[in-house]
mmCIF file of C-alpha atoms in Angstrom:
data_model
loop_
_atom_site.group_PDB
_atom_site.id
_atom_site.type_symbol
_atom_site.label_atom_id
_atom_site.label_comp_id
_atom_site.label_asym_id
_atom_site.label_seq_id
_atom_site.Cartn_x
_atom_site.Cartn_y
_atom_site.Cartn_z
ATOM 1 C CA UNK A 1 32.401 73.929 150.243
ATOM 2 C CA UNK A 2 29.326 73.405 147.543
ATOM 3 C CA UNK A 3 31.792 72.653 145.053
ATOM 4 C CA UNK A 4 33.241 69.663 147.123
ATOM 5 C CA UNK A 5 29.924 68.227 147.711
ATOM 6 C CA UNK A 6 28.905 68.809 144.462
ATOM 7 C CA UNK A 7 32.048 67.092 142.956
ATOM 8 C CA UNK A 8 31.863 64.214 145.271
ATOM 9 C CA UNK A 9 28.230 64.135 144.330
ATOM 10 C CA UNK A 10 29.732 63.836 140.663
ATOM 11 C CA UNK A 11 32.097 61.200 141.757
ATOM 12 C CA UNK A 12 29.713 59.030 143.722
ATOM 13 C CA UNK A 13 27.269 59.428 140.522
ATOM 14 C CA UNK A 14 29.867 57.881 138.296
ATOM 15 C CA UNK A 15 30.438 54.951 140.830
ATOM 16 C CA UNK A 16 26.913 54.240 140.906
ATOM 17 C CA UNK A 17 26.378 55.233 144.631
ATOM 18 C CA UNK A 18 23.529 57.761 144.297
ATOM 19 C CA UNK A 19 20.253 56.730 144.986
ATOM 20 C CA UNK A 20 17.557 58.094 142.433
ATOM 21 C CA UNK A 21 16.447 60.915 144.257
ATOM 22 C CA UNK A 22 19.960 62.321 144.663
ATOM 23 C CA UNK A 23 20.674 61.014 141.071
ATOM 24 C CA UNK A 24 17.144 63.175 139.821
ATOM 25 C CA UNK A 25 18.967 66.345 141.798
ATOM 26 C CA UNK A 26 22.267 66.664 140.642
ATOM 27 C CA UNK A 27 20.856 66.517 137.522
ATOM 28 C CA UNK A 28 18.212 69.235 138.265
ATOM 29 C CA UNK A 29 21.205 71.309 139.902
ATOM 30 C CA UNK A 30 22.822 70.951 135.740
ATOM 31 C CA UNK A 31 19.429 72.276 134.496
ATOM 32 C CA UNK A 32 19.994 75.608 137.195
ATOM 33 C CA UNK A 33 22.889 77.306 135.159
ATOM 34 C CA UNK A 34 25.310 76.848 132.401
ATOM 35 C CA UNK A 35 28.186 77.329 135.250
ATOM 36 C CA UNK A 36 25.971 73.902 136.713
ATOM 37 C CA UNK A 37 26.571 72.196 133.457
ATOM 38 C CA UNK A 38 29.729 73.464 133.004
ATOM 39 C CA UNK A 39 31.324 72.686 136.233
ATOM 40 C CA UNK A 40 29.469 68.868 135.987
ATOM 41 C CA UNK A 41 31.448 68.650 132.496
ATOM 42 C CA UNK A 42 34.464 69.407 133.627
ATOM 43 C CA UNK A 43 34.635 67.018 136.306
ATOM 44 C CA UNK A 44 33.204 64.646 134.351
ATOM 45 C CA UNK A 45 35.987 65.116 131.673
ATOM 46 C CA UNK A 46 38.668 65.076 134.124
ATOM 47 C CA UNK A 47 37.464 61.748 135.872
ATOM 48 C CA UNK A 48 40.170 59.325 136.358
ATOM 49 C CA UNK A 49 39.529 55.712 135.716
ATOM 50 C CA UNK A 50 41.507 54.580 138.707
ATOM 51 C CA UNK A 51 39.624 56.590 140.997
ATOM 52 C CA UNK A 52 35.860 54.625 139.893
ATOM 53 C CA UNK A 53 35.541 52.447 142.179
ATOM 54 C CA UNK A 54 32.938 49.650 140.536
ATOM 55 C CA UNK A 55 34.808 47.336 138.525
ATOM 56 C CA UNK A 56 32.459 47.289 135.622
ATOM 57 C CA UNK A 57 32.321 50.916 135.191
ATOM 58 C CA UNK A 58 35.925 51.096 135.646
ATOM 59 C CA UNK A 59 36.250 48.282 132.471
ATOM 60 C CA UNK A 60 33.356 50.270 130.604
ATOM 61 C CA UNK A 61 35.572 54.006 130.678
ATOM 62 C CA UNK A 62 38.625 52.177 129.803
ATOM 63 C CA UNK A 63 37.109 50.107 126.928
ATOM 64 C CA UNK A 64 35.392 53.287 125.467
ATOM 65 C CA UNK A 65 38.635 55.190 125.916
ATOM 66 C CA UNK A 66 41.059 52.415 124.061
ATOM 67 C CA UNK A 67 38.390 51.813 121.278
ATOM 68 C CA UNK A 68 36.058 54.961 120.634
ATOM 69 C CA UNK A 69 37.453 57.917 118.563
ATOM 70 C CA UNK A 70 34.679 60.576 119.101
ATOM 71 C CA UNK A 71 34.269 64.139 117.551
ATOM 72 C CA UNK A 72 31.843 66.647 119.338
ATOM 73 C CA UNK A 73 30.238 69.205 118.098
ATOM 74 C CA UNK A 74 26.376 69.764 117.591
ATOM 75 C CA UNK A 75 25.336 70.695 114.671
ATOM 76 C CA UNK A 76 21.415 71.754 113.366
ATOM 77 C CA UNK A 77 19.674 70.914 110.083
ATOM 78 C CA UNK A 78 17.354 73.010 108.474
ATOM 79 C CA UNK A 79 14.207 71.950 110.742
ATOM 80 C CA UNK A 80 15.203 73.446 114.364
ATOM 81 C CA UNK A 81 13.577 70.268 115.677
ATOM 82 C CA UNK A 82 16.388 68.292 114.306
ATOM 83 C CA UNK A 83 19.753 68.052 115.858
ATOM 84 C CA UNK A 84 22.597 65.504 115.028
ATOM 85 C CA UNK A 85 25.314 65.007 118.155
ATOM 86 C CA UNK A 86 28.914 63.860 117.396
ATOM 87 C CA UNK A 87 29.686 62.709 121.162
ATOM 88 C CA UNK A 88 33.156 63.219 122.564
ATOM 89 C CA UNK A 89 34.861 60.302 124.338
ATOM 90 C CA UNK A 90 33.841 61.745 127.849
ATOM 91 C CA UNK A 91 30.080 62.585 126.978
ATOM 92 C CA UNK A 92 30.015 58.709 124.985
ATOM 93 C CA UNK A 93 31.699 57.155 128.136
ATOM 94 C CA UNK A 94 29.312 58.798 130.392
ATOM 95 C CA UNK A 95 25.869 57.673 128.511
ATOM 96 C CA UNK A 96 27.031 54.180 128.396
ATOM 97 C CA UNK A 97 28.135 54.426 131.913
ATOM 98 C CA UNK A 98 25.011 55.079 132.953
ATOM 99 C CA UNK A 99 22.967 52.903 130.523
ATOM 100 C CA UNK A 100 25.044 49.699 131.997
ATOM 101 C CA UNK A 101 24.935 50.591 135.537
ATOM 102 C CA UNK A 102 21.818 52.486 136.258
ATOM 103 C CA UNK A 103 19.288 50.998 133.655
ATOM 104 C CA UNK A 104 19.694 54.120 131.460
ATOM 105 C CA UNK A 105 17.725 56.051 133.553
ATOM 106 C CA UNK A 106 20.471 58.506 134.414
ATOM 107 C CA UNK A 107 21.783 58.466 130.648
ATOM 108 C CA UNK A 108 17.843 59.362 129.910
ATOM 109 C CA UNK A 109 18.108 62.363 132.218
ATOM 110 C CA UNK A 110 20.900 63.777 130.830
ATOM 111 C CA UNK A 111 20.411 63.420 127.421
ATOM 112 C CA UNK A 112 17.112 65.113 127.859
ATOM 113 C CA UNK A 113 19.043 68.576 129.418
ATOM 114 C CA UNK A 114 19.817 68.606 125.379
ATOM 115 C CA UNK A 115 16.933 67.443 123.666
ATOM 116 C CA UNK A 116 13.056 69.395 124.457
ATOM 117 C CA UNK A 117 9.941 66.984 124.371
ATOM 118 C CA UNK A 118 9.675 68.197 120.527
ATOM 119 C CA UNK A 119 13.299 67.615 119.308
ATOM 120 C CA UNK A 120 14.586 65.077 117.610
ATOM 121 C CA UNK A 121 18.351 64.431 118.794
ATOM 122 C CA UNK A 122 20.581 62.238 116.767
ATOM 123 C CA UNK A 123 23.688 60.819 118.547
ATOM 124 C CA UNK A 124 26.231 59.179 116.392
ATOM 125 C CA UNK A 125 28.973 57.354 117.343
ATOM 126 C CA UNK A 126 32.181 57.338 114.833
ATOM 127 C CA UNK A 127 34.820 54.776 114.995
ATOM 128 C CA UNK A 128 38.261 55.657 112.666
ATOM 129 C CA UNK A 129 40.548 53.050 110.731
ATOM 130 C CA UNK A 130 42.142 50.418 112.573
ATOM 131 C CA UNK A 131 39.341 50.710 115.658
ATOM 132 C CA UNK A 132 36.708 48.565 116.187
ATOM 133 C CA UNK A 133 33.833 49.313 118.874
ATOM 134 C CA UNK A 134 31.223 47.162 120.899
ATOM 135 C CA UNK A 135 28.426 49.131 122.253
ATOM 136 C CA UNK A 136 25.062 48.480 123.989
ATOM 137 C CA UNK A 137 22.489 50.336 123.112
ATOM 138 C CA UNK A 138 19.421 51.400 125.099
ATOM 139 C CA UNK A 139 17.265 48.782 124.389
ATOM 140 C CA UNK A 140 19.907 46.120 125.385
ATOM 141 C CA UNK A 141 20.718 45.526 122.281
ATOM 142 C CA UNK A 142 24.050 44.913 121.108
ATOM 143 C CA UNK A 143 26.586 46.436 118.497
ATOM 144 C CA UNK A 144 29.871 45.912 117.149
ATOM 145 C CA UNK A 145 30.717 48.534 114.224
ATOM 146 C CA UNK A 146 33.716 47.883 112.621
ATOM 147 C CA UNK A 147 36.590 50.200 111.143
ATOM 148 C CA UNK A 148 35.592 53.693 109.255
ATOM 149 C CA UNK A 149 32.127 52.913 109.838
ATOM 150 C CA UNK A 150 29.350 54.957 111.956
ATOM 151 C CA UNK A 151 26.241 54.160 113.969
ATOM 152 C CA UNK A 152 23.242 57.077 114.775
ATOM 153 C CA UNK A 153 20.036 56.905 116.899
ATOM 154 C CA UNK A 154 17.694 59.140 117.877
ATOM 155 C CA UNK A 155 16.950 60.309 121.518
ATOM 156 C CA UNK A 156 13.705 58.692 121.046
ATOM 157 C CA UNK A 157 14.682 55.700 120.675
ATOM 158 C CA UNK A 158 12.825 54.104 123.314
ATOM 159 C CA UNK A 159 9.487 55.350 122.812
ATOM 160 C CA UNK A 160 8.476 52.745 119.835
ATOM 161 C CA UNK A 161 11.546 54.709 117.473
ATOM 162 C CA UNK A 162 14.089 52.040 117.122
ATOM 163 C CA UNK A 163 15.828 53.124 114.612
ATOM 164 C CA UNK A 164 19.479 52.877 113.568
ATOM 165 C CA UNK A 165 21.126 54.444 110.756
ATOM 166 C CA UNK A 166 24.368 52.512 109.695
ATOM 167 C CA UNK A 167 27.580 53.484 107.222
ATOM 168 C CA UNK A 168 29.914 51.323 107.399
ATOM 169 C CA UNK A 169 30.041 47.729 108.936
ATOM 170 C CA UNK A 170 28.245 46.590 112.627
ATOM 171 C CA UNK A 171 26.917 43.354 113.723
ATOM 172 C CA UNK A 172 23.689 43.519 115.681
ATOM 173 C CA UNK A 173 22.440 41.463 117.914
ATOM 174 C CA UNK A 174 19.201 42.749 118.783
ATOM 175 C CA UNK A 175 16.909 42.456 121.994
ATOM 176 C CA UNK A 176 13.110 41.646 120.965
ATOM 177 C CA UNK A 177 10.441 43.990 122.247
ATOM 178 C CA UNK A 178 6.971 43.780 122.134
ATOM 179 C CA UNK A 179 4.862 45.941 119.465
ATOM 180 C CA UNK A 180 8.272 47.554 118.309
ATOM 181 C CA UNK A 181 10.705 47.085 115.460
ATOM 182 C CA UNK A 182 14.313 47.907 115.097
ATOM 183 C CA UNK A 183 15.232 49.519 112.104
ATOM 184 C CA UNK A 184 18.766 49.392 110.278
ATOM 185 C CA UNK A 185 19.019 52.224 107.631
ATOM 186 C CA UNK A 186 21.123 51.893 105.065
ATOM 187 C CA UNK A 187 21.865 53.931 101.655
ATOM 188 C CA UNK A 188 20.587 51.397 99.701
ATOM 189 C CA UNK A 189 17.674 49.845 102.098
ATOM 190 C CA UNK A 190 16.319 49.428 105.261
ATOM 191 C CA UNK A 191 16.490 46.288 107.120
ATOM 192 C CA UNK A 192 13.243 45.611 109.507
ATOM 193 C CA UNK A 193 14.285 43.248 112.781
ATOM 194 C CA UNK A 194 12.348 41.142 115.419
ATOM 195 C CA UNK A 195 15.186 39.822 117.427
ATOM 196 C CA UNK A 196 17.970 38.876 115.572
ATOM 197 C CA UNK A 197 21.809 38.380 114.750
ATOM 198 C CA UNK A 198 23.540 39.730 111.269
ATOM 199 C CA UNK A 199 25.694 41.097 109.983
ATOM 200 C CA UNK A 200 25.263 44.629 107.648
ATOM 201 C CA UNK A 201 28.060 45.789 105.242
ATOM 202 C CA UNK A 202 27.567 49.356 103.885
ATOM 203 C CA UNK A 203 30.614 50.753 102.866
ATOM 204 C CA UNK A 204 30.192 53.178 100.021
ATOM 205 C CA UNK A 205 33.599 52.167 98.266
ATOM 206 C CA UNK A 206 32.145 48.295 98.056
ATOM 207 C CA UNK A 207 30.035 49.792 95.845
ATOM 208 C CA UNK A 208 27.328 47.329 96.985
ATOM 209 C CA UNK A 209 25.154 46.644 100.207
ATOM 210 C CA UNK A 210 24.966 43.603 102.044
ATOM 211 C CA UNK A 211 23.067 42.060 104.862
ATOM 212 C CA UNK A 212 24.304 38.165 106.178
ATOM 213 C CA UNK A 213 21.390 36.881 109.182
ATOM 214 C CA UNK A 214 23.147 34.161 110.900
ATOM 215 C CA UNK A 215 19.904 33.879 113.576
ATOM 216 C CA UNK A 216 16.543 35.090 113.417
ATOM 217 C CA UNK A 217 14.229 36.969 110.793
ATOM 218 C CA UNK A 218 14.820 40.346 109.058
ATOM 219 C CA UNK A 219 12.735 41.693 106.022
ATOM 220 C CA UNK A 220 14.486 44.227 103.556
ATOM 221 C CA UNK A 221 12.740 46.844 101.706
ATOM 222 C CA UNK A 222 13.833 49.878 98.959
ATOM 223 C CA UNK A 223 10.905 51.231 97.789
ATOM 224 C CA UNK A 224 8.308 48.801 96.488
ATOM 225 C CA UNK A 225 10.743 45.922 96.812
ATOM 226 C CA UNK A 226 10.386 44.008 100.042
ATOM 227 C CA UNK A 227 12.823 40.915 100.020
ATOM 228 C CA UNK A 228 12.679 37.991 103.696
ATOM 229 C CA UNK A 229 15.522 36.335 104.125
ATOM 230 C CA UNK A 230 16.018 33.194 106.329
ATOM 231 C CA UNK A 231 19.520 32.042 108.854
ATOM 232 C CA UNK A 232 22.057 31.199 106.939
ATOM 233 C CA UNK A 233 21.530 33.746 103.701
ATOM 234 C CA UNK A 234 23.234 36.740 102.466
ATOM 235 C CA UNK A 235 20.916 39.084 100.331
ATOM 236 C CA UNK A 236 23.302 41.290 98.522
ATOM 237 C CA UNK A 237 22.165 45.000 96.808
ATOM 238 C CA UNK A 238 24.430 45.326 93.603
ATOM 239 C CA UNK A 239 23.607 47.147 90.026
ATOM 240 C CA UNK A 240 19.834 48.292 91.373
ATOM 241 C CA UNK A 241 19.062 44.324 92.097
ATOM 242 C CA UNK A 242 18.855 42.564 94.861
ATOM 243 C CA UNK A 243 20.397 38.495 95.259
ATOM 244 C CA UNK A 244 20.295 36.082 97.572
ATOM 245 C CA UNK A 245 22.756 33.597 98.154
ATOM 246 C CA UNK A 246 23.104 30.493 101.012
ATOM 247 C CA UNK A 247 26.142 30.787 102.853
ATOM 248 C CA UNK A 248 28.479 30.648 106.126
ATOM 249 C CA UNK A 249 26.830 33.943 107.257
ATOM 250 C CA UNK A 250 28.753 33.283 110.470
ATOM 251 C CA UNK A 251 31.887 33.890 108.833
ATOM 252 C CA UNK A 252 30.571 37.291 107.768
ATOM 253 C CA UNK A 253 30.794 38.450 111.447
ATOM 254 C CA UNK A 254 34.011 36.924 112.051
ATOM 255 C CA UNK A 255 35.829 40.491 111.943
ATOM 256 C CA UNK A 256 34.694 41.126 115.545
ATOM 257 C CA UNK A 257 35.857 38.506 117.128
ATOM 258 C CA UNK A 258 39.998 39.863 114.919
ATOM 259 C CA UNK A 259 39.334 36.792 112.749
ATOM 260 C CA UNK A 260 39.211 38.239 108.858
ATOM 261 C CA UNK A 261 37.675 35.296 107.080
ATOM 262 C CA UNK A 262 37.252 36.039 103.107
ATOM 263 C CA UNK A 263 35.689 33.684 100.994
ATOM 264 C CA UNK A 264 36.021 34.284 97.557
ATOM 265 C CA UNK A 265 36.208 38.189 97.224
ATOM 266 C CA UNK A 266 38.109 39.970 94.997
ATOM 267 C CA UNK A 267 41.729 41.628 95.508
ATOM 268 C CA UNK A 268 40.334 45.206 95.350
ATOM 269 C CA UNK A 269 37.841 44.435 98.064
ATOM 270 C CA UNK A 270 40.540 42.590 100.461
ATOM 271 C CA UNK A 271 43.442 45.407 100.331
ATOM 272 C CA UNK A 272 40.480 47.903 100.966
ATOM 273 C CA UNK A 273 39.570 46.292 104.062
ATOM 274 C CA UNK A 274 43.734 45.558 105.110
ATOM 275 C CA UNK A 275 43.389 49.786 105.080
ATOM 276 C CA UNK A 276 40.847 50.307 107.059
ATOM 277 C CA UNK A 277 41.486 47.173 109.569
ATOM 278 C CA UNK A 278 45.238 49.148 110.124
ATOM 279 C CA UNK A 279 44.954 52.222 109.289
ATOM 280 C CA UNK A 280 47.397 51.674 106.259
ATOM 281 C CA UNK A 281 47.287 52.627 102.773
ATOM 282 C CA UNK A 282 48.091 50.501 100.030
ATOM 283 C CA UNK A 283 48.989 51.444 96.599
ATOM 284 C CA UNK A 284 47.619 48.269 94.183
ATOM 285 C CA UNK A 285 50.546 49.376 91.196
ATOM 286 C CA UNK A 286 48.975 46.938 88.762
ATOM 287 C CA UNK A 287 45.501 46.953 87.715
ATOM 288 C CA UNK A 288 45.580 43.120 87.016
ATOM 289 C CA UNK A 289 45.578 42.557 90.458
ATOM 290 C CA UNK A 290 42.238 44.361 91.507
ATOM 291 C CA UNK A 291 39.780 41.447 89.959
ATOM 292 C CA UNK A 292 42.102 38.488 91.532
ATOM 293 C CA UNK A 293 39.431 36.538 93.372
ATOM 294 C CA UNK A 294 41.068 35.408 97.263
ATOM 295 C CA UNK A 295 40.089 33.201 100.052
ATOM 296 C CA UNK A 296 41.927 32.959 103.142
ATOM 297 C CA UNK A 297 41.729 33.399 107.024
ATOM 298 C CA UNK A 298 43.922 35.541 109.057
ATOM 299 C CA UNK A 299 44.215 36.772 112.833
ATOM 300 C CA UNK A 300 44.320 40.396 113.743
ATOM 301 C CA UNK A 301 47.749 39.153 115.840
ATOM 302 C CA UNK A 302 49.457 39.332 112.550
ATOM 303 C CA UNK A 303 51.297 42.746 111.266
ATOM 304 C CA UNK A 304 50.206 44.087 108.040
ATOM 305 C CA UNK A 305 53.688 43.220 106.926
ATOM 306 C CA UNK A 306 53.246 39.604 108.142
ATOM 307 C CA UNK A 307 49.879 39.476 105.874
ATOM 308 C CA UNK A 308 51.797 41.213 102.646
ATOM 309 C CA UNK A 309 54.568 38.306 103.430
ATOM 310 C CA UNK A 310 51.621 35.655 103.069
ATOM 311 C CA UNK A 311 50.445 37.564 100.053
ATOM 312 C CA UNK A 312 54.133 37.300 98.755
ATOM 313 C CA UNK A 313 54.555 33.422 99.095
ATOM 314 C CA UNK A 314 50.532 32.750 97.664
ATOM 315 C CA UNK A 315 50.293 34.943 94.768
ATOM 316 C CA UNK A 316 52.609 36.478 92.189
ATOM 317 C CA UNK A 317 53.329 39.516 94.086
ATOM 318 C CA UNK A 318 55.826 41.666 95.894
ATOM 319 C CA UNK A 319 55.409 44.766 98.387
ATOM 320 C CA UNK A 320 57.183 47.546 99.239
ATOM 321 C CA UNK A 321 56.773 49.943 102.000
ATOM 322 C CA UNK A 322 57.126 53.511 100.921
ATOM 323 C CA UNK A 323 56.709 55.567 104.314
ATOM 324 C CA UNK A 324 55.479 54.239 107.929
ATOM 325 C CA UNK A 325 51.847 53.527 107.113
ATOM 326 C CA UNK A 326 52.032 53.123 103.026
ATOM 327 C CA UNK A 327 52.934 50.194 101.146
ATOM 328 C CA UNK A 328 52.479 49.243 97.610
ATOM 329 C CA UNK A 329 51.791 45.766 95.778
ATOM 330 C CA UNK A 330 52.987 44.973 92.204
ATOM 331 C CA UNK A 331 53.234 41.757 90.346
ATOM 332 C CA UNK A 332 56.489 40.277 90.281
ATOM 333 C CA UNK A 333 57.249 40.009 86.670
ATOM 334 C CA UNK A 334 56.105 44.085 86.139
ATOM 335 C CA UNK A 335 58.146 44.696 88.506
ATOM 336 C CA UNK A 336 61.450 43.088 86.907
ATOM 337 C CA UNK A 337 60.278 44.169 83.601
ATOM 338 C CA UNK A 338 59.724 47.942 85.180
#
């Protein structure tokens, strides 16, 4: 009989229907016993979307479980305050859940059954090739982090630590709060926001890092260097030195929206992306190819074979697919003379 309440307790919790004081005990009845936690995890992992009865959570869980790709495991550094979190897809679903519905007081309370008053708790969220991933964080701010790319925070966030560490590719649009910053780490700088839209590309094979503000103010710094860039600019990290261009910095963000917009970028760079966008590989047979500079738009409703059929008719090249997900591009007259 406990076990039925409990679980309906559980249920009603994920549809929003507690009120705080019975939202404050089931989470105090977690804190009681592993077997608590346990049994609360279980049901939580075997929730069905059908049976949620709010519309927006039921959207929420079924966004999260289409688009997010989530290893868990937890995993302590060298300081035993320190802890990084790889969420699973039920733990992820669960915090957002919460943070939508319930203000993220409820995704507070559980988070803190992991974290003591003196640890530090990172949570990072992973998203593989061909994925992309929208999520809102607990500020109210805003991020879309694109293919192969990775977002962390800290379990602290909230208390004047807004702070994001970033591999990879996300869009931000961030929520302004008084007397606190958000912070965008990088491996090549860290970007300091007010309230702001941009765009951050991080990827370690670009060999480069670069940061597009479409609305707003950010200030980079690495080390001494401190570089302010205004809407509209692109500040690029390349060789140890920082440049600034003006730009469309919209059509840097494009990618979330499935619109690939390139604008002068080289070969190498756009068949690197193609991979990651669909989870492809793509075998580039002739060097001459890699420092080809391309511009062109495209629509994530097209196959990657539809896109190597465009490359086909606009550029000296041919393709062949080798296995399901692995293609290779060589320039036509190699190719005969091969």
């Amino acid at each position: 009989m406990l076990n039925e309440q409990i679980k309906s307790n559980i249920q009603s919790y994920f549809n929003g229907k507690l009120t705080p004081l019975q939202e404050e005990e089931l989470i105090g009845w977690t804190k009681e016993s592993k077997e608590n936690l346990d049994y609360f995890n279980l049901q939580k992992q075997n929730l069905d979307p059908d049976s949620i009865d709010h519309p927006l959570l039921q959207s929420s869980f079924l966004e999260l479980q289409n688009r997010l790709f989530i290893n868990q495991q937890f995993t302590n550094t060298n300081s035993p305050k320190n802890k990084k979190i790889y969420l699973s897809f039920s733990k992820i679903a669960a915090i957002f859940i919460f943070a939508i519905m319930l203000g993220f007081t409820s995704a507070y309370l559980f988070i803190s059954h992991f974290a003591g008053n003196n640890e530090v708790v990172w949570f990072e969220t992973k998203v593989p090739r061909g994925k992309k991933s929208q999520l809102l964080l607990p500020d109210g701010s805003k991020v879309w982090v694109n293919s192969e790319s990775s977002i962390s925070y800290p379990n602290n966030f909230m208390n004047g630590h807004r702070v994001i560490k970033l591999e990879g590719e996300a869009y931000f649009e961030v929520t302004k709060l008084k007397d606190t910053n958000f912070i965008v780490e990088t491996n090549d700088y860290h970007i300091c926001v007010l309230g702001t839209k941009f765009n951050v590309t991080s990827y370690k094979d670009f060999e480069r890092t670069e940061t597009s503000l479409i609305e707003g103010k950010i200030e980079i710094s690495r080390e001494a260097q401190t570089v302010n860039i205004i809407p509209g600019q692109t500040v690029t990290f390349i060789n140890d030195k920082f440049k600034i261009k003006n730009n469309n910095t919209i059509q840097a963000a494009k990618w979330k929206d499935d619109i690939f917009d390139f604008d002068h970028i080289t070969f190498k760079e756009l068949i690197k992306r193609l991979e990651r966008w669909y989870d492809v590989e793509i075998n580039i047979k002739s060097p001459e190819l890699n420092n080809i500079v391309y511009s062109g738009v495209f629509k994530n409703e097209e196959t990657i074979e539809e896109l190597l059929d465009v490359f086909e008719l606009t550029l000296p090249v041919s393709y062949t697919r080798d296995s399901f997900r692995k293609f290779s591009i060589n320039l036509k007259n190699k190719e005969k003379a091969e």
